[in-house]
XYZ file of C-alpha atoms in Angstrom:
418
model
C 5.107 -5.933 -25.735
C 5.486 -9.268 -27.512
C 4.610 -12.437 -25.698
C 7.398 -14.917 -24.987
C 7.908 -17.527 -27.692
C 6.783 -20.294 -25.404
C 3.188 -19.018 -25.385
C 2.875 -18.460 -29.107
C 4.539 -21.475 -30.714
C 4.135 -25.227 -30.656
C 6.530 -28.128 -31.003
C 10.023 -28.385 -29.557
C 10.024 -24.878 -28.060
C 6.844 -25.616 -26.121
C 8.185 -28.948 -24.865
C 11.419 -27.294 -23.734
C 9.394 -24.534 -22.126
C 7.255 -26.999 -20.199
C 10.336 -28.744 -18.884
C 11.784 -25.423 -17.793
C 8.453 -24.448 -16.194
C 8.777 -27.571 -14.067
C 12.394 -26.752 -13.151
C 11.416 -23.222 -12.101
C 8.468 -24.469 -10.059
C 10.531 -27.196 -8.364
C 13.337 -24.815 -7.380
C 10.838 -22.226 -6.137
C 9.044 -24.973 -4.206
C 12.309 -26.267 -2.727
C 13.383 -22.813 -1.604
C 10.039 -21.986 -0.001
C 9.900 -25.415 1.648
C 13.354 -25.176 3.181
C 12.970 -21.684 4.623
C 9.765 -22.844 6.289
C 11.408 -25.986 7.653
C 13.702 -23.597 9.504
C 10.742 -21.554 10.802
C 8.968 -24.750 11.830
C 12.032 -25.889 13.775
C 11.991 -22.761 15.909
C 8.243 -22.846 16.579
C 8.386 -26.562 17.388
C 11.410 -26.221 19.656
C 10.922 -22.859 21.379
C 9.579 -24.465 24.573
C 12.888 -26.386 24.830
C 14.849 -23.239 23.952
C 13.017 -21.363 26.725
C 14.059 -23.943 29.310
C 17.694 -24.165 28.181
C 18.309 -20.416 27.816
C 15.983 -19.437 30.708
C 13.661 -17.381 28.538
C 10.012 -16.393 28.949
C 7.142 -16.298 26.462
C 7.650 -12.525 26.278
C 11.250 -13.185 25.192
C 10.002 -15.499 22.446
C 7.606 -12.719 21.452
C 10.558 -10.330 21.214
C 12.363 -12.784 18.941
C 9.346 -13.069 16.655
C 8.773 -9.311 16.653
C 12.369 -8.245 15.964
C 13.118 -10.946 13.382
C 9.901 -10.407 11.430
C 10.228 -6.611 11.607
C 13.715 -6.829 10.113
C 12.360 -9.276 7.544
C 9.591 -6.813 6.705
C 12.027 -3.943 6.167
C 14.371 -6.106 4.105
C 11.456 -7.189 1.899
C 11.213 -3.661 0.520
C 14.840 -3.773 -0.609
C 14.772 -7.403 -1.749
C 11.828 -6.760 -4.057
C 13.531 -3.701 -5.559
C 16.790 -5.661 -5.852
C 14.981 -8.361 -7.824
C 13.744 -5.717 -10.279
C 17.257 -4.285 -10.754
C 19.805 -7.015 -10.014
C 17.680 -9.892 -11.285
C 15.515 -12.660 -9.853
C 18.101 -15.466 -9.911
C 21.006 -13.721 -8.161
C 18.747 -12.216 -5.499
C 17.244 -15.663 -4.845
C 20.696 -17.174 -4.250
C 21.772 -14.337 -1.942
C 18.607 -14.773 0.127
C 19.077 -18.529 0.476
C 22.669 -18.034 1.690
C 21.336 -15.806 4.467
C 18.757 -18.414 5.491
C 21.383 -21.162 5.557
C 23.750 -19.361 7.895
C 20.948 -17.900 10.026
C 19.639 -21.419 10.620
C 23.083 -22.853 11.364
C 23.964 -20.073 13.805
C 20.605 -20.417 15.593
C 21.851 -23.800 16.743
C 24.793 -22.231 18.604
C 22.886 -19.342 20.257
C 23.887 -18.811 23.896
C 21.600 -15.956 24.987
C 18.460 -14.024 24.108
C 20.460 -11.384 22.212
C 22.410 -13.909 20.149
C 19.222 -15.809 19.332
C 17.497 -12.600 18.225
C 20.449 -11.793 15.939
C 20.647 -15.247 14.373
C 16.874 -15.673 13.973
C 16.737 -12.209 12.424
C 19.378 -13.198 9.856
C 17.394 -16.289 8.949
C 13.987 -14.621 8.938
C 15.124 -11.514 7.092
C 16.552 -13.726 4.348
C 13.498 -16.003 4.395
C 11.304 -12.997 3.677
C 12.880 -12.764 0.220
C 12.160 -16.296 -0.988
C 8.385 -16.032 -1.448
C 8.837 -12.725 -3.291
C 11.272 -14.275 -5.740
C 9.639 -17.679 -6.046
C 6.203 -16.233 -6.747
C 7.642 -13.735 -9.222
C 9.581 -16.435 -11.076
C 6.570 -18.718 -11.358
C 4.174 -15.934 -12.380
C 6.435 -14.802 -15.220
C 7.334 -18.237 -16.533
C 4.267 -20.484 -16.466
C 1.317 -21.009 -18.791
C -1.387 -18.515 -17.674
C -4.108 -21.121 -18.186
C -2.637 -23.078 -15.260
C -1.124 -20.196 -13.341
C -3.262 -20.908 -10.279
C -2.150 -24.516 -9.988
C 1.499 -23.622 -10.647
C 1.344 -20.918 -7.994
C -0.347 -23.355 -5.620
C 2.470 -25.794 -6.326
C 5.047 -23.153 -5.370
C 2.981 -22.023 -2.375
C 2.893 -25.636 -1.181
C 6.339 -24.877 0.171
C 4.735 -23.202 3.173
C 2.626 -26.118 4.486
C 5.137 -28.653 3.147
C 7.996 -26.935 4.966
C 6.056 -26.801 8.206
C 4.939 -30.405 7.705
C 8.471 -31.692 7.144
C 9.815 -29.499 9.927
C 7.134 -30.750 12.321
C 7.877 -34.383 11.476
C 11.614 -33.865 11.933
C 11.020 -32.017 15.191
C 8.745 -34.795 16.388
C 11.361 -37.458 15.617
C 14.679 -35.688 16.176
C 14.130 -33.135 18.945
C 13.911 -35.722 21.763
C 16.971 -37.527 20.367
C 19.425 -34.815 19.295
C 18.146 -31.643 20.961
C 17.201 -28.266 19.531
C 20.756 -27.179 18.624
C 21.430 -30.053 16.236
C 17.936 -29.640 14.793
C 19.024 -26.367 13.163
C 22.207 -27.989 11.858
C 20.056 -30.612 10.124
C 18.217 -27.796 8.318
C 21.428 -26.195 7.047
C 22.530 -28.888 4.565
C 19.539 -29.002 2.158
C 19.420 -25.191 1.977
C 23.013 -25.163 0.724
C 22.105 -27.776 -1.896
C 19.210 -25.596 -3.069
C 21.600 -22.669 -3.591
C 23.686 -24.719 -6.028
C 20.645 -26.143 -7.829
C 19.413 -22.591 -8.440
C 22.256 -22.190 -10.958
C 19.938 -23.822 -13.496
C 17.615 -20.820 -13.407
C 17.849 -17.956 -15.886
C 16.168 -14.573 -15.883
C 12.620 -14.618 -17.345
C 12.512 -13.041 -20.855
C 9.616 -10.841 -19.730
C 11.809 -9.419 -16.936
C 14.716 -8.732 -19.312
C 12.393 -6.777 -21.627
C 10.907 -4.800 -18.736
C 14.347 -4.052 -17.281
C 15.493 -2.649 -20.619
C 12.348 -0.511 -20.893
C 12.773 0.864 -17.371
C 16.392 1.800 -18.043
C 15.397 3.683 -21.216
C 12.623 5.654 -19.517
C 14.448 5.908 -16.143
C 11.299 5.003 -14.222
C 11.222 4.264 -10.504
C 9.645 0.905 -9.639
C 8.389 2.303 -6.295
C 6.675 5.158 -8.138
C 5.007 2.627 -10.438
C 3.286 1.026 -7.431
C 1.144 4.106 -6.940
C 0.477 4.910 -10.577
C -3.297 5.187 -11.207
C -3.571 1.792 -12.911
C -1.675 -0.032 -10.123
C -2.668 1.924 -6.992
C -5.751 -0.169 -6.246
C -3.721 -3.386 -6.336
C -1.012 -1.945 -4.076
C -3.440 -0.646 -1.452
C -5.868 -3.588 -1.426
C -3.187 -6.297 -1.317
C -1.260 -4.418 1.374
C -4.382 -4.251 3.566
C -4.928 -7.934 2.919
C -1.314 -8.876 3.673
C -1.086 -7.058 7.010
C -4.357 -8.248 8.525
C -4.187 -11.805 7.245
C -0.752 -12.228 8.825
C -1.709 -10.850 12.235
C -4.240 -13.674 12.305
C -1.778 -16.211 10.958
C 1.026 -15.248 13.330
C -1.248 -15.329 16.351
C -2.843 -18.695 15.578
C 0.093 -20.607 14.098
C 3.136 -19.353 15.971
C 1.479 -19.528 19.392
C -0.307 -22.860 18.953
C 2.217 -24.597 21.293
C 1.187 -22.196 24.067
C -2.513 -22.871 23.385
C -1.952 -26.631 23.534
C 0.157 -26.411 26.674
C -2.433 -24.218 28.427
C -4.938 -27.077 28.068
C -2.615 -29.770 29.358
C -1.560 -31.211 25.993
C 1.882 -32.848 26.428
C 4.769 -31.001 24.808
C 5.725 -34.068 22.768
C 2.251 -34.045 21.163
C 2.555 -30.516 19.792
C 4.688 -31.572 16.820
C 2.060 -34.213 16.067
C -0.669 -31.537 15.980
C 1.505 -29.437 13.676
C 2.177 -32.390 11.390
C -1.510 -33.241 11.000
C -2.519 -29.609 10.519
C 0.101 -28.823 7.904
C -0.542 -32.101 6.097
C -4.194 -31.098 5.667
C -3.011 -27.622 4.700
C -1.199 -29.042 1.669
C -4.571 -30.155 0.292
C -6.000 -26.701 0.971
C -3.317 -25.011 -1.124
C -3.967 -27.309 -4.076
C -7.722 -26.813 -3.815
C -7.295 -23.036 -3.675
C -5.045 -23.068 -6.765
C -7.561 -25.184 -8.685
C -10.441 -22.966 -7.570
C -8.555 -19.834 -8.616
C -8.183 -21.183 -12.151
C -11.946 -21.701 -12.250
C -13.408 -18.552 -10.688
C -10.465 -16.164 -10.384
C -7.989 -15.786 -7.560
C -9.883 -12.981 -5.773
C -12.986 -15.109 -5.308
C -10.984 -18.210 -4.428
C -9.357 -16.224 -1.606
C -12.705 -14.893 -0.369
C -14.415 -18.284 -0.503
C -11.665 -19.846 1.607
C -10.800 -17.109 4.084
C -14.395 -16.897 5.383
C -14.498 -20.530 6.628
C -10.899 -20.070 7.759
C -12.005 -17.302 10.122
C -14.831 -19.570 11.335
C -12.391 -22.382 12.127
C -10.192 -19.929 14.057
C -13.287 -19.029 16.082
C -13.983 -22.691 16.812
C -10.339 -23.203 17.787
C -10.506 -20.250 20.190
C -13.816 -21.300 21.755
C -13.653 -25.082 21.741
C -9.971 -26.025 21.283
C -9.429 -27.471 24.747
C -8.024 -30.962 24.188
C -5.602 -32.736 21.887
C -8.450 -33.965 19.684
C -10.355 -30.675 19.402
C -7.218 -28.575 18.882
C -6.001 -30.964 16.179
C -9.373 -30.974 14.394
C -9.943 -27.216 14.303
C -6.279 -26.434 13.672
C -6.224 -28.792 10.655
C -9.419 -27.266 9.248
C -7.960 -23.785 9.809
C -4.850 -24.832 7.868
C -6.965 -26.117 4.965
C -9.087 -22.984 4.584
C -7.253 -20.003 6.080
C -3.770 -21.053 5.018
C -4.898 -22.651 1.766
C -6.307 -19.354 0.535
C -2.760 -17.999 0.192
C -2.329 -20.013 -3.014
C -5.036 -17.910 -4.627
C -4.495 -14.566 -2.925
C -0.726 -14.316 -3.388
C -1.055 -15.378 -7.024
C -3.588 -12.555 -7.414
C -1.036 -10.056 -6.119
C 1.840 -11.377 -8.236
C -0.075 -11.389 -11.517
C -1.606 -7.935 -10.919
C 1.660 -5.962 -10.719
C 3.399 -4.981 -14.004
C 6.605 -6.890 -14.741
C 8.879 -3.866 -14.354
C 7.604 -3.421 -10.786
C 6.523 -6.965 -9.902
C 9.432 -7.682 -7.571
C 9.053 -4.277 -5.912
C 5.284 -4.730 -5.618
C 5.593 -8.186 -4.070
C 8.293 -6.800 -1.787
C 5.953 -4.018 -0.631
C 3.110 -6.470 0.047
C 5.548 -8.813 1.800
C 6.727 -5.893 3.943
C 3.158 -5.527 5.240
C 2.893 -9.320 5.599
C 5.923 -9.657 7.863
C 4.948 -6.485 9.714
C 1.656 -8.231 10.510
C 3.543 -11.200 11.975
C 5.748 -8.823 13.983
C 2.648 -7.118 15.392
C 1.213 -10.513 16.339
C 4.468 -11.192 18.214
C 3.788 -8.106 20.352
C 0.040 -8.433 20.766
C -0.323 -12.188 21.323
C 1.526 -12.341 24.695
C -0.127 -9.049 25.714
C -3.659 -10.250 24.995
C -2.882 -13.686 26.433
C -1.815 -12.085 29.726
C -5.132 -10.247 30.038
C -7.613 -12.497 28.210
C -5.932 -15.893 28.269
C -4.542 -17.630 25.221
C -8.038 -18.517 23.940
C -9.085 -14.870 24.276
C -5.992 -13.773 22.352
C -6.891 -16.256 19.608
C -10.412 -14.839 19.492
C -9.313 -11.219 19.084
C -6.261 -11.652 16.857
C -7.144 -14.822 14.965
C -10.811 -14.014 14.292
C -11.390 -10.239 14.361
C -8.195 -9.033 12.657
C -8.555 -11.335 9.597
C -11.810 -9.558 8.731
C -9.536 -6.726 7.544
C -7.873 -9.179 5.138
C -11.299 -10.098 3.781
C -11.994 -6.402 3.153
C -8.708 -6.109 1.233
C -9.712 -8.971 -1.060
C -13.199 -7.557 -1.581
C -11.924 -4.180 -2.825
C -9.298 -5.786 -5.107
C -10.276 -6.083 -8.752
C -10.610 -9.684 -9.910
C -8.384 -11.119 -12.643
C -10.357 -13.540 -14.854
C -8.752 -17.000 -15.072
C -6.316 -17.727 -17.896
C -5.347 -14.160 -18.809
C -1.882 -13.424 -20.165
C 0.130 -10.962 -18.086
C 0.011 -8.510 -20.973
C -3.815 -8.598 -20.852
C -3.822 -7.756 -17.141
C -1.894 -4.563 -17.741
C 1.733 -5.688 -18.031
C-alpha cells in the first residue's frame, strides 16, 4: 500500500496537509470536549436531579448502567458503520444524537424519561471517541502521533473541566434543566463545522480493498496478526473503566459522605480535571519517546496508588481534592497513550470496527461500575467501594497493557501492519 502524499513529499502539499491535520484535530477535540461537557453536567447535577425527581442513588446507578450499556452495544455498530459508511458521516450522525439527548435530558419528568434521554446522549457519545481517534490516527504525522492523539484525548478532561466550571457557576442560578440546554447549542455548531472534514485517503484505499476481497471487518479483529491487540486492549478497556466509573462518577457521593458541601463538589471536579489536562499532554509526549504501551504502564501504576490514597485518606475537601487531582493526572492521563496504542495497532480496514469493539468493553466497564458501586457502598461504605473497584479492578487493565505488543515511536501505520 502506498503512503499518502503528505508523508512522502515536501513543499505546498505538506503545508496544506499540516493545516488539515490541525483542522482534523480541532474538530475531533471539539466533539470529544462537548460530549464530555454533557456527561459532566449530569454527574455535577445528579444530586439536584435526585431531589427534584425524588430519586435515590440506586436510581442514578440504574441510569448510568442502562445508558452506558446501550452505549457499549451501539459502539459495536458505530465502529463497523465507520468502516463502511465513512468516518465523517458517522461522526455527524453521532453528534446529532448527543445534541438531542442532552436537550431532552433537561425536560425529563421521571426516572424512565431520564433513562431514555440519557441513553440517547450516552449511546451517541460512545461513538465520538471511536471516530475522533480513528480520524487523528489516520491523518497525522506518525512522528508526533502521540501528541496529536493526546491533543484529541484532551477533550475528555477539557470537557469535564468546562462542564464542572459551568455547573459551578450556572447550576445555582439557572437550575439543572437549563444546564442541559446550555450544552445543546455548541454541539449543534460542531455538527456544521464537521462539514470541513473529508474521508482519510488511507480509509478510501482500505474500503476499496475490502470490497474487492469481500472481507468482514469483525473477522479481521481475530485474524492471527490482530488477535493479540483485540484481546489485550479489550481486557485493558473493561477493567480500566470499572475503576474510572467508580472513582469519577461517584466522587460527589464520596465528598458528601465526608461532609463536603454540595456546592464545593464542582470545585473539586474543576481542579481535578484541570490537572488531568496536563496528564494527557505528558502521556502523549511520553508515548512519543518510549512507546504508547510503556507510557500507559508508567502512568497507570501511580494512578492506582492515588486511587488507594483517595479511598483511604480522602476524608476532607483538601485531601479529596489533592488525591483526586493526582488520580486525574496519572490514571486518566494514561488514556492519551493507551488509546493511541489501540488505534494505531488495528489495520485501517478494521480500525473503526476494532476501536468500536474496544469501546464496547470500555462502556460495559462503566455500566458494571454503575451496578457495583452502590452495591459495594451499601456494604463497605463509599471508601470501601473505592478501594475494591478503583484500586483492585484496574490491576486487570495493567495486565492488558503488559501483554500488548509495544509499537515503537514514530512508525508509519503501514510498518505496524496496516
